[in-house]
PDB file of C-alpha atoms and ligand atoms in Angstrom:
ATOM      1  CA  UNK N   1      14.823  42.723  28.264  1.00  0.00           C
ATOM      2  CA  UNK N   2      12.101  40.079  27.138  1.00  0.00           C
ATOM      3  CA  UNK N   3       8.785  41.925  25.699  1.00  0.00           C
ATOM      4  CA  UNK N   4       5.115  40.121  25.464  1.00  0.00           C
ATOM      5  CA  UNK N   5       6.515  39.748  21.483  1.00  0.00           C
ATOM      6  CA  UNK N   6       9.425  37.836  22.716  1.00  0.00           C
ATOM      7  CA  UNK N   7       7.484  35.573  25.121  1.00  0.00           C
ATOM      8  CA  UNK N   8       4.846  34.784  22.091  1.00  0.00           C
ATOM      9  CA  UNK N   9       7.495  33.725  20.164  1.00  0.00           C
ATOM     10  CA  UNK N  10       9.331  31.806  22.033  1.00  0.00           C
ATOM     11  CA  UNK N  11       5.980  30.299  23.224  1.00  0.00           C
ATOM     12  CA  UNK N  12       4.991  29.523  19.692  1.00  0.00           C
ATOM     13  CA  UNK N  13       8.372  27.752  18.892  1.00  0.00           C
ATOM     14  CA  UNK N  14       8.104  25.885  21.955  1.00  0.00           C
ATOM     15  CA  UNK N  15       4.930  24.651  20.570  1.00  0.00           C
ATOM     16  CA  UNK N  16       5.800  23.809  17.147  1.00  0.00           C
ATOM     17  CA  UNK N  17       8.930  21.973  18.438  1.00  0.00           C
ATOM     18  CA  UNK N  18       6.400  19.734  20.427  1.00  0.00           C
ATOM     19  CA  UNK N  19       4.362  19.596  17.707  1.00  0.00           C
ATOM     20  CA  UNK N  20       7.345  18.099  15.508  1.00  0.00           C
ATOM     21  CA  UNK N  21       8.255  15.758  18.473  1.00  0.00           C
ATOM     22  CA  UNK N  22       4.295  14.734  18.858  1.00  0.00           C
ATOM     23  CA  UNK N  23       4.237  14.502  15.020  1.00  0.00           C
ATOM     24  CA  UNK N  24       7.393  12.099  15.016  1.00  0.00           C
ATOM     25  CA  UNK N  25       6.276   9.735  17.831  1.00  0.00           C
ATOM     26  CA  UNK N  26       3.187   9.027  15.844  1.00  0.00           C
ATOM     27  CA  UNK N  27       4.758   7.884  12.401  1.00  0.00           C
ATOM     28  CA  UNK N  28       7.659   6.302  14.616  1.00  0.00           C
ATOM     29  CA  UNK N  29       4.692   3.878  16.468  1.00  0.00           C
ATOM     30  CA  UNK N  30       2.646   3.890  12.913  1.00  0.00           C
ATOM     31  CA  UNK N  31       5.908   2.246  11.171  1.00  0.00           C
ATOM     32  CA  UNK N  32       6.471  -0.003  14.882  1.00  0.00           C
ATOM     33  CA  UNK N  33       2.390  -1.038  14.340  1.00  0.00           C
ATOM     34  CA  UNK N  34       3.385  -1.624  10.866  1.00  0.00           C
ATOM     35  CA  UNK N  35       6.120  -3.988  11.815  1.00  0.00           C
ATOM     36  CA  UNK N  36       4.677  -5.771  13.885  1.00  0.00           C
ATOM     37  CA  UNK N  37       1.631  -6.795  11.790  1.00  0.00           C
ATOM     38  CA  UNK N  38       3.816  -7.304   9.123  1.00  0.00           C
ATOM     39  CA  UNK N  39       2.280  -5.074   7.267  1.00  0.00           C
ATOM     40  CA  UNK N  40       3.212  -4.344   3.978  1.00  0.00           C
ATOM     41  CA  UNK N  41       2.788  -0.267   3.984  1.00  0.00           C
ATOM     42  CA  UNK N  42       2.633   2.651   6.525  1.00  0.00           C
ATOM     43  CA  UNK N  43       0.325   5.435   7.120  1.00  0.00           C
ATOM     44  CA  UNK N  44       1.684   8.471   5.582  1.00  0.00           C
ATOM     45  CA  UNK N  45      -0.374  11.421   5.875  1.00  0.00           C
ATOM     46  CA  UNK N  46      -4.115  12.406   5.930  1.00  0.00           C
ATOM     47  CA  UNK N  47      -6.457  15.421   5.367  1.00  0.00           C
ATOM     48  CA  UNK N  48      -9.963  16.567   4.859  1.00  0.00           C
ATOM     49  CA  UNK N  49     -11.135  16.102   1.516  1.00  0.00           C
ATOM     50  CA  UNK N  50     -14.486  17.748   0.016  1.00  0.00           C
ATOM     51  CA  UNK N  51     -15.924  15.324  -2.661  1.00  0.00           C
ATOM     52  CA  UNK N  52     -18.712  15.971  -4.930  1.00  0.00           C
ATOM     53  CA  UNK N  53     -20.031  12.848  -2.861  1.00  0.00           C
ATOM     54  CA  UNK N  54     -19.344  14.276   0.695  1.00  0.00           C
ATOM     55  CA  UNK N  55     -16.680  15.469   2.942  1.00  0.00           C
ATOM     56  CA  UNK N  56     -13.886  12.355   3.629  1.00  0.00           C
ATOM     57  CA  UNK N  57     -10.890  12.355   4.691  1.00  0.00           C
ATOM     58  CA  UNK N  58      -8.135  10.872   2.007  1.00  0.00           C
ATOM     59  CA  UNK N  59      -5.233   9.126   3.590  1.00  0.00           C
ATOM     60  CA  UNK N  60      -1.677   8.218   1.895  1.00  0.00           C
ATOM     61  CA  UNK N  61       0.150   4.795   2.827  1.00  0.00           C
ATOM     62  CA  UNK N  62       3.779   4.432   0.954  1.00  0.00           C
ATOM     63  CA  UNK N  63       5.006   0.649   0.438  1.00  0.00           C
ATOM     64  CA  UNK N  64       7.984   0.110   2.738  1.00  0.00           C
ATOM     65  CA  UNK N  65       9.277  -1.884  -0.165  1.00  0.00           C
ATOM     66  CA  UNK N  66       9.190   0.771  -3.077  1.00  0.00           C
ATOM     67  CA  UNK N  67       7.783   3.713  -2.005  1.00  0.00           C
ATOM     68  CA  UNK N  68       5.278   3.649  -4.062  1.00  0.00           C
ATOM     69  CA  UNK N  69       1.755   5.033  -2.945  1.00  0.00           C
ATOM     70  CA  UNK N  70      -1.497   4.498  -2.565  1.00  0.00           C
ATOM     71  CA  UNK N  71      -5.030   6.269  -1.092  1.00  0.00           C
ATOM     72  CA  UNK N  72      -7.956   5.650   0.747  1.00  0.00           C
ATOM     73  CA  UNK N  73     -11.530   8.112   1.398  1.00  0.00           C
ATOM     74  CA  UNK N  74     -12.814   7.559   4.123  1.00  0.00           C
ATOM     75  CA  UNK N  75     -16.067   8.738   4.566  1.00  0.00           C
ATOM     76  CA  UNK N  76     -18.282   9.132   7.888  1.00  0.00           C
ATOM     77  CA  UNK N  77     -17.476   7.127  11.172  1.00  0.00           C
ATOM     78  CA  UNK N  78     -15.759   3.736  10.018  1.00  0.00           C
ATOM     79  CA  UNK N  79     -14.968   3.122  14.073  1.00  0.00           C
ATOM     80  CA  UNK N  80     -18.141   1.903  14.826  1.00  0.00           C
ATOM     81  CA  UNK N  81     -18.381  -2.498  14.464  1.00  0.00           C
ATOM     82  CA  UNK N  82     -20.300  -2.499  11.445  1.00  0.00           C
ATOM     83  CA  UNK N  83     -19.041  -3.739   8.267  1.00  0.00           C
ATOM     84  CA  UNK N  84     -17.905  -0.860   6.190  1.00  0.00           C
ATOM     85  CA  UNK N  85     -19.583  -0.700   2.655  1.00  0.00           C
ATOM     86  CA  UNK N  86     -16.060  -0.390   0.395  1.00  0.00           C
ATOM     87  CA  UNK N  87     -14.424  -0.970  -2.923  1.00  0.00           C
ATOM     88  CA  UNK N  88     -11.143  -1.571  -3.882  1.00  0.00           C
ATOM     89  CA  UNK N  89     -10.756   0.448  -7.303  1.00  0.00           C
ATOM     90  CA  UNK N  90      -7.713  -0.528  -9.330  1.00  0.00           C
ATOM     91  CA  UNK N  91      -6.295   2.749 -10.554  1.00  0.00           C
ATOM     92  CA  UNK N  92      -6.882   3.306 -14.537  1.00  0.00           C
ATOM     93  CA  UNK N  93      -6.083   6.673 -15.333  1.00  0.00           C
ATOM     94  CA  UNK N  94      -7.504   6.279 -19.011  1.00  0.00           C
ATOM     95  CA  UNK N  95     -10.854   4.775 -17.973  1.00  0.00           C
ATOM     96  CA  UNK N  96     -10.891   7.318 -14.409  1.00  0.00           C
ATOM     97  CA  UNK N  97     -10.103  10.338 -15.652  1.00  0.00           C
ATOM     98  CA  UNK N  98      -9.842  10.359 -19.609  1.00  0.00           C
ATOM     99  CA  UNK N  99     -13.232   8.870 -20.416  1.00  0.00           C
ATOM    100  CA  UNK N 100     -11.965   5.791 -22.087  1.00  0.00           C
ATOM    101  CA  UNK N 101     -15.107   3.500 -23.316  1.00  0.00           C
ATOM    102  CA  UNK N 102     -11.941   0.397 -23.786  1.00  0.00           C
ATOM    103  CA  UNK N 103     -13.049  -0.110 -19.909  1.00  0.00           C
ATOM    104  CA  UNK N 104     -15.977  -0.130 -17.423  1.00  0.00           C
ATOM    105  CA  UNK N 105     -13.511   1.603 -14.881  1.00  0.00           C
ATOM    106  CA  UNK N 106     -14.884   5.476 -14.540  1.00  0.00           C
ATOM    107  CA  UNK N 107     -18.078   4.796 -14.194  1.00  0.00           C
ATOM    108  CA  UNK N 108     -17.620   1.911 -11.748  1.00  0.00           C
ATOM    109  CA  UNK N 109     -15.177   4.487  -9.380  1.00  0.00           C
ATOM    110  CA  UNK N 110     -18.177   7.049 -10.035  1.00  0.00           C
ATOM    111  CA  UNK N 111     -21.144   4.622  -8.717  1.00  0.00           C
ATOM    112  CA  UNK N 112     -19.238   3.659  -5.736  1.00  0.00           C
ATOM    113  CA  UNK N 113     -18.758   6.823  -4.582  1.00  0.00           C
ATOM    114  CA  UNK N 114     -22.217   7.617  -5.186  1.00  0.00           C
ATOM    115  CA  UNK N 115     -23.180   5.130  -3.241  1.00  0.00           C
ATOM    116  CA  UNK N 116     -20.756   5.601  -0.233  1.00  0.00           C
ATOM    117  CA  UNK N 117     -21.931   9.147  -0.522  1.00  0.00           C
ATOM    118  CA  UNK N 118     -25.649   8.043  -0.034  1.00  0.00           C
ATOM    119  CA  UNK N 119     -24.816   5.598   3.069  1.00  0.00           C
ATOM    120  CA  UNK N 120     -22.991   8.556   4.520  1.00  0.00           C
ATOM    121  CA  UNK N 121     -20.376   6.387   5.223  1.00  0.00           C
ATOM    122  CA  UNK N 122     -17.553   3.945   3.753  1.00  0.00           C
ATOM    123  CA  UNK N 123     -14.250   3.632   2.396  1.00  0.00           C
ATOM    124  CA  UNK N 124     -12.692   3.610  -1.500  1.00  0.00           C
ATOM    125  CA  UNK N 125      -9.584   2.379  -1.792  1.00  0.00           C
ATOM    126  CA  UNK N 126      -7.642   3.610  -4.584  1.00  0.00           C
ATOM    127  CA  UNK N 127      -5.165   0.962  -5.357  1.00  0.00           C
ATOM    128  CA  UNK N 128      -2.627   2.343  -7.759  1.00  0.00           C
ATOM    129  CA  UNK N 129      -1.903  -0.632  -9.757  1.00  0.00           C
ATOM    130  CA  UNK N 130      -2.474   0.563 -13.311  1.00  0.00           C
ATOM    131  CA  UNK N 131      -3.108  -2.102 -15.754  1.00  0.00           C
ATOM    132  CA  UNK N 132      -3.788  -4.770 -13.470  1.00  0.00           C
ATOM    133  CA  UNK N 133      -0.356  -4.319 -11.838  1.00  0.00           C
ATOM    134  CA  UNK N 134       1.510  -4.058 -15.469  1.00  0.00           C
ATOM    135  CA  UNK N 135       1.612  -0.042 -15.198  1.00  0.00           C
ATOM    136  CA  UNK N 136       0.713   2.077 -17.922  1.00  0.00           C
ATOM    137  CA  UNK N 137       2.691   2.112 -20.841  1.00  0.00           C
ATOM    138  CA  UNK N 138       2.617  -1.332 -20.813  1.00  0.00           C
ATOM    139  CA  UNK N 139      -1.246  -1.162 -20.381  1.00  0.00           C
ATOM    140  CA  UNK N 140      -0.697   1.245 -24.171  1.00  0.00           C
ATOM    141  CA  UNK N 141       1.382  -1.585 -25.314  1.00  0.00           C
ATOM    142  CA  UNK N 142      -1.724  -4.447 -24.453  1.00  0.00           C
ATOM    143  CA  UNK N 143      -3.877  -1.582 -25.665  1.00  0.00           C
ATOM    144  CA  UNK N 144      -2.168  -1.997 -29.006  1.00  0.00           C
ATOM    145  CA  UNK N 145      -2.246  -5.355 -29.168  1.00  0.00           C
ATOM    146  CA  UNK N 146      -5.773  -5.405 -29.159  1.00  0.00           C
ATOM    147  CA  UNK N 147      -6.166  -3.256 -31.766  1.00  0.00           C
ATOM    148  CA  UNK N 148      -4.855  -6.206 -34.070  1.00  0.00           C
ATOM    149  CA  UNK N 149      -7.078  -8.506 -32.525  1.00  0.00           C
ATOM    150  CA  UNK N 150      -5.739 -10.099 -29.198  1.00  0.00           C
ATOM    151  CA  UNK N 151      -7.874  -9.662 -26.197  1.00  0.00           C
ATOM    152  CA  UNK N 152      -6.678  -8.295 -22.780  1.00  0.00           C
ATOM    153  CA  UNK N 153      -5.701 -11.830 -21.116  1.00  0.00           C
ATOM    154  CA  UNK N 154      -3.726 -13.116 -23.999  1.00  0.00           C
ATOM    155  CA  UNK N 155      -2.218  -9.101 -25.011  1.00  0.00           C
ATOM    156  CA  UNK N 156      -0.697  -9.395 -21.286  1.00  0.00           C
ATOM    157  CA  UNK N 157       0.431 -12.898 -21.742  1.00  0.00           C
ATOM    158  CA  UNK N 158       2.245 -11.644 -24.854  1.00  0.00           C
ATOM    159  CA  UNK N 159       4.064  -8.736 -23.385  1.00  0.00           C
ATOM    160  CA  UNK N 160       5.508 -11.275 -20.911  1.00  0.00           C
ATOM    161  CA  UNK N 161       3.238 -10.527 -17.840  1.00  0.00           C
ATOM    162  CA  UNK N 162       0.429 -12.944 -16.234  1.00  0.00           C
ATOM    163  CA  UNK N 163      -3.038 -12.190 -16.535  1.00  0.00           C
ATOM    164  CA  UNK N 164      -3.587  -9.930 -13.415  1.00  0.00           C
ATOM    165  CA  UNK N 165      -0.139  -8.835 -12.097  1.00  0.00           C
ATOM    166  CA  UNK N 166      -1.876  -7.296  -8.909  1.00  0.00           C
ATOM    167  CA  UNK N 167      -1.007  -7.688  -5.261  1.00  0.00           C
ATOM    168  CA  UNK N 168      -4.893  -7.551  -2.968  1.00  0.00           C
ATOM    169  CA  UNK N 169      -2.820  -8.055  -0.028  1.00  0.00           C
ATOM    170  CA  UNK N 170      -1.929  -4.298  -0.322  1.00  0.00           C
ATOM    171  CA  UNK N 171      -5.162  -3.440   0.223  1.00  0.00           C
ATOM    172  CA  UNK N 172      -5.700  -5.960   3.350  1.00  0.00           C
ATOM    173  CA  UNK N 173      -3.034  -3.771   4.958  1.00  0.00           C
ATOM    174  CA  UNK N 174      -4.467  -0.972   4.332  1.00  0.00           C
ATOM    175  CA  UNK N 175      -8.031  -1.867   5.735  1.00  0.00           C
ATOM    176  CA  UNK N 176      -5.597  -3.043   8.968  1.00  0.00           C
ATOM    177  CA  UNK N 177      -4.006   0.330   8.987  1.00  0.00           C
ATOM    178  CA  UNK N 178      -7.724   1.892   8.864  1.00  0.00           C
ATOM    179  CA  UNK N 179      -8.555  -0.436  11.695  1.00  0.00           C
ATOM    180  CA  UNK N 180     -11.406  -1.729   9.039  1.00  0.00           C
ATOM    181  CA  UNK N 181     -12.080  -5.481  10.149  1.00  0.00           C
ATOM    182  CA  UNK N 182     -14.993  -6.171   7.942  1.00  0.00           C
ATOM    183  CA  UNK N 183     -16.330  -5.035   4.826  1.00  0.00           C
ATOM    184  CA  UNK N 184     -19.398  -5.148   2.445  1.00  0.00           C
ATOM    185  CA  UNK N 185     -17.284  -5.274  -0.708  1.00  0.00           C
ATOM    186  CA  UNK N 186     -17.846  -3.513  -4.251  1.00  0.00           C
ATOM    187  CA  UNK N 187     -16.710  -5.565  -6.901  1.00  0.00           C
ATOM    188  CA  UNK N 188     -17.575  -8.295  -9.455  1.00  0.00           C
ATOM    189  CA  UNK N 189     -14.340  -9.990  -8.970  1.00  0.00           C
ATOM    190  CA  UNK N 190     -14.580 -13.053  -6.392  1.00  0.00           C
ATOM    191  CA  UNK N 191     -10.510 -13.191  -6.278  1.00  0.00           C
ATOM    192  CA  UNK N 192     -10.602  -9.803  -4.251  1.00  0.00           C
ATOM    193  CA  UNK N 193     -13.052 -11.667  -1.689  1.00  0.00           C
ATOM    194  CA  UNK N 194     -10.760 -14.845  -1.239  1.00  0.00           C
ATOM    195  CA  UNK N 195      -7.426 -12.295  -1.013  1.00  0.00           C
ATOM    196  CA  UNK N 196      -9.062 -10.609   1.841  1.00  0.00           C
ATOM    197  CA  UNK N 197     -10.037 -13.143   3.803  1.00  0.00           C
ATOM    198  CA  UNK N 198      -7.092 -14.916   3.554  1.00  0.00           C
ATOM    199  CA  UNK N 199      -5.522 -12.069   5.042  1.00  0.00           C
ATOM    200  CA  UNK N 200      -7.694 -11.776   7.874  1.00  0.00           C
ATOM    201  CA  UNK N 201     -10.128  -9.021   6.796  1.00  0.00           C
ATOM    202  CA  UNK N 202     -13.956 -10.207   6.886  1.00  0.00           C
ATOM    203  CA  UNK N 203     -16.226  -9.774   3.678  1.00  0.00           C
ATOM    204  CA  UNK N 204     -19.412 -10.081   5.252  1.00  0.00           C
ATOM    205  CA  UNK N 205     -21.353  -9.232   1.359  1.00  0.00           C
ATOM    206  CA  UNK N 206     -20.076  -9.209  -2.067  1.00  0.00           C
ATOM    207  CA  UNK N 207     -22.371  -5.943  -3.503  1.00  0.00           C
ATOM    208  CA  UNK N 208     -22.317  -6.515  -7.113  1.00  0.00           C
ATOM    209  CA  UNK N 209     -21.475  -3.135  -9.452  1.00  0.00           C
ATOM    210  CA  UNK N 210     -22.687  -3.256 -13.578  1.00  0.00           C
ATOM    211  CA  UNK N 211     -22.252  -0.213 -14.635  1.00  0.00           C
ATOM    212  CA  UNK N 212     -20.394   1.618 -18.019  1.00  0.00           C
ATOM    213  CA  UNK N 213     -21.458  -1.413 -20.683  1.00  0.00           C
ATOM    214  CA  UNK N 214     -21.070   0.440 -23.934  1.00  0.00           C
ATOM    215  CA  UNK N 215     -20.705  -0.793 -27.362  1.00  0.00           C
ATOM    216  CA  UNK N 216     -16.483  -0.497 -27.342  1.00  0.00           C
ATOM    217  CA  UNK N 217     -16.451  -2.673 -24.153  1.00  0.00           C
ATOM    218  CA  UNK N 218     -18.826  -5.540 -24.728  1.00  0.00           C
ATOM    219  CA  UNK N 219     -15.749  -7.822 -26.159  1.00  0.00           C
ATOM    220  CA  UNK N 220     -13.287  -6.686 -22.362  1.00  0.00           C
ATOM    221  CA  UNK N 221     -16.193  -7.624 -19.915  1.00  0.00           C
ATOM    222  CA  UNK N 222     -16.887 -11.212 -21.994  1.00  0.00           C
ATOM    223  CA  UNK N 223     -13.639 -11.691 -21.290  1.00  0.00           C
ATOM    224  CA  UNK N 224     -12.963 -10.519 -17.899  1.00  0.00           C
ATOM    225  CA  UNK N 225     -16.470 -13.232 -17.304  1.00  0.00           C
ATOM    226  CA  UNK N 226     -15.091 -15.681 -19.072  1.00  0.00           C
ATOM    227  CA  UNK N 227     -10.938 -15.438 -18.137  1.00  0.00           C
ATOM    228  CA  UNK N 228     -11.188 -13.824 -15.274  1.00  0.00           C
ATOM    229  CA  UNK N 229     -13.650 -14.979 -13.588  1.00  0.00           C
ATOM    230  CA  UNK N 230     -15.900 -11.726 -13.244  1.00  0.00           C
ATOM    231  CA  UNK N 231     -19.327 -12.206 -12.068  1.00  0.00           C
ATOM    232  CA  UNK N 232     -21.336  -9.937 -14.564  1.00  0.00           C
ATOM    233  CA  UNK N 233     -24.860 -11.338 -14.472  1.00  0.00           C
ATOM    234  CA  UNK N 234     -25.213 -10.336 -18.412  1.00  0.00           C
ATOM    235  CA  UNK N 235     -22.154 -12.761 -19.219  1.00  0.00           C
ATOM    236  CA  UNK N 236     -22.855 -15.261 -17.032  1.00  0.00           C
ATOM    237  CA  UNK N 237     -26.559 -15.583 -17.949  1.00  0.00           C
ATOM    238  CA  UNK N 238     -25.011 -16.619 -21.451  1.00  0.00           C
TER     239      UNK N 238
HETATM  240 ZN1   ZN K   1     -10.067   0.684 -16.928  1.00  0.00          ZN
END
């Protein structure tokens, strides 16, 4: 004989299997979406994420190449047609998370989210690219190199690499998988604004972001003006 226990559970199995199927259909049409845009990376996962800077949600995309992965906060309603204030941050672990001074990188992923959190609503995406794409031991081994003088640009060209090793089209896809079509972008780095549009997503502003000068990084951000091509209005006042 079936009791009411019996009839729960097979209810609530019925339901998780459905759940699984509903859960399966979704990443089978996210990969399908993915294929058809020819899109780099899929949507992986995504949860609710309190922030010192506001509640977002953070979202996980996996290249279909590699595996490798990558995040995005969203934060507030990024639906809505206008342009979506947003950085791309370069993941530095050293300069995010250990307090480096070598780099202007902390306090620049700090600001923006301060400043997302203030609008209420935008996206970061963390692009996990250490080292300008060179990953980080080799970013230690540049590091090293400019301890006997070399700056970044010609410590990369040394260890074999170019200059900037990294791949903006990543993050194009992953504004497309956001269904982000335009963007007021963070950065000092014009290349970022020329990747994007060439890939289809609009950068209606550039917002300019000084922050994190100090006395240890003077030498990096003369270069990154200079080599790079960084718009710091200090350098380029010179
Ligand atoms: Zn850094």
């Amino acid at each position: 004989m079936f009791g009411v226990h019996d009839v729960l559970m097979t209810g609530i199995c019925f339901c998780k299997f459905h759940f699984r199927i509903f859960e399966s259909s979704l990443l089978i049409s996210r990969i399908i979406f993915a294929m058809n845009e020819n899109l780099k990376l899929r949507r992986m996962a995504e949860a609710k994420l309190p922030t010192e800077f506001g509640h977002c949600l953070i979202v996980g995309f996996e290249e279909i190449s590699s595996g490798r992965d990558h995040i995005a906060l969203v934060y507030g309603d990024i639906t809505t047609p206008d342009p979506v204030l947003s950085r791309i941050h370069s993941e530095c672990l050293t300069g995010d998370t250990l307090f480096s001074l070598k780099c202007d990188c902390g306090h620049q992923l700090g600001a923006t989210l301060s400043q997302i959190g203030q609008e209420g609503r935008g996206v970061l995406l963390y692009h996990r690219q250490e080292g300008r794409g060179i990953g980080l031991v080799n970013k230690i081994r540049a590091y090293a190199l400019q301890d006997k003088g070399l700056d970044t640009v010609e410590a990369n060209l040394q260890l074999g690499f170019k200059p900037d090793e990294r791949d903006f089209t990543l993050c194009a896809d992953m504004y497309k998988l956001l269904g982000v079509r335009a963007v007021r972008l963070i950065t000092n780095n014009p290349l970022k604004v020329d990747i994007l549009k060439k890939a289809g997503i609009n950068v209606v502003e550039r917002v300019p972001i000084e922050v994190g000068r100090n006395g240890n990084n003077d030498r990096y951000l003369k270069v990154k003006a200079e080599k790079l091509g960084h718009l710091f209005k200090n350098c380029n006042e010179k």
